[in-house]
Short mmCIF file of C-alpha atoms in Angstrom, two decimals:
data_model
loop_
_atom_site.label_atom_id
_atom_site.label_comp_id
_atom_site.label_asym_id
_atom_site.label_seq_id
_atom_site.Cartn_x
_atom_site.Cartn_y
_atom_site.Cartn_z
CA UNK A 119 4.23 8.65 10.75
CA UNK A 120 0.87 8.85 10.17
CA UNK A 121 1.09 13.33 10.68
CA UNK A 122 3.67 13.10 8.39
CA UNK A 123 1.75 11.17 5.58
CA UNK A 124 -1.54 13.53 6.11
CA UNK A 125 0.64 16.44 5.49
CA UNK A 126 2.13 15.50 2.28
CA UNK A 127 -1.22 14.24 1.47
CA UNK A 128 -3.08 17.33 1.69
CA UNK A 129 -0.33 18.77 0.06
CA UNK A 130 -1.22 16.50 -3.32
CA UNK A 131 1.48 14.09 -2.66
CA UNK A 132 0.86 10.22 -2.62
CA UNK A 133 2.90 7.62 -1.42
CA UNK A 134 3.14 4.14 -1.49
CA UNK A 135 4.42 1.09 1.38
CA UNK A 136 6.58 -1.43 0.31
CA UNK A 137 6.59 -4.97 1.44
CA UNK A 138 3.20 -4.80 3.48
CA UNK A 139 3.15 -7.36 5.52
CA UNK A 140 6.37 -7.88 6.80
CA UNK A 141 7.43 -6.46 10.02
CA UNK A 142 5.46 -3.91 11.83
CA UNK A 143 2.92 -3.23 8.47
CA UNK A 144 -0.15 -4.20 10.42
CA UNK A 145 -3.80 -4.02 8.84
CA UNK A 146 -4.61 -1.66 11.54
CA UNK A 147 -2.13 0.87 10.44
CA UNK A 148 -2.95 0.46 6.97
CA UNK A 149 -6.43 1.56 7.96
CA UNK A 150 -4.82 4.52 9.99
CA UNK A 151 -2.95 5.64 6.76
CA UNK A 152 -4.35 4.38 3.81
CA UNK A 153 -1.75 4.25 1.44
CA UNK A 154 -2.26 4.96 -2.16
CA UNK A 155 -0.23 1.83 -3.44
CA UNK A 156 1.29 -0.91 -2.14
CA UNK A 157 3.84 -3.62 -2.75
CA UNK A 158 2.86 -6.68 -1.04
CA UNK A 159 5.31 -9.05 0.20
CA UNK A 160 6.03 -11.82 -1.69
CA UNK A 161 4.49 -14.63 0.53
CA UNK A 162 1.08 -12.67 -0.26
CA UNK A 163 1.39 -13.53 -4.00
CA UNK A 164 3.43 -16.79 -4.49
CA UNK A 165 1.37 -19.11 -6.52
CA UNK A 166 -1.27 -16.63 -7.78
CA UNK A 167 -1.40 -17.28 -11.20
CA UNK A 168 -2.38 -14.25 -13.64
CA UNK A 169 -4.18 -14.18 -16.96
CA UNK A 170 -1.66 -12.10 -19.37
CA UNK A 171 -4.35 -9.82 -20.28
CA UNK A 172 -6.15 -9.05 -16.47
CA UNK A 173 -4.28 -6.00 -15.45
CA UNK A 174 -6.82 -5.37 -13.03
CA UNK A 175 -6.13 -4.40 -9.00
CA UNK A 176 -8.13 -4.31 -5.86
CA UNK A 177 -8.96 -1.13 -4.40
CA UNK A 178 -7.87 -0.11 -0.72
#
């Protein structure tokens, strides 16, 4: 996967995983292929509350 993703990357394509942390998403991959976004699964954000106005997002 991770030949794949570095060919459509240096191609100027990005890509995103969705529900990181669930099944085999493991932080070591996500170091191996740093994705350009991600959708965490939802047991990563239940209960974080969020001001209306703080659109902000951590960096990878």
């Amino acid at each position: 996967m991770k030949n794949i993703l570095t060919y459509y990357n240096e191609r100027g394509f990005k890509y995103a995983l969705d529900d990181v942390g669930e099944g085999f998403s493991t932080m070591e991959m996500l170091d191996q292929i740093q994705p350009h976004y991600m959708k965490l699964d939802i047991k990563y954000v239940q209960g974080v509350k969020m001001k209306r106005n703080n659109k902000s997002r951590a960096p990878f």
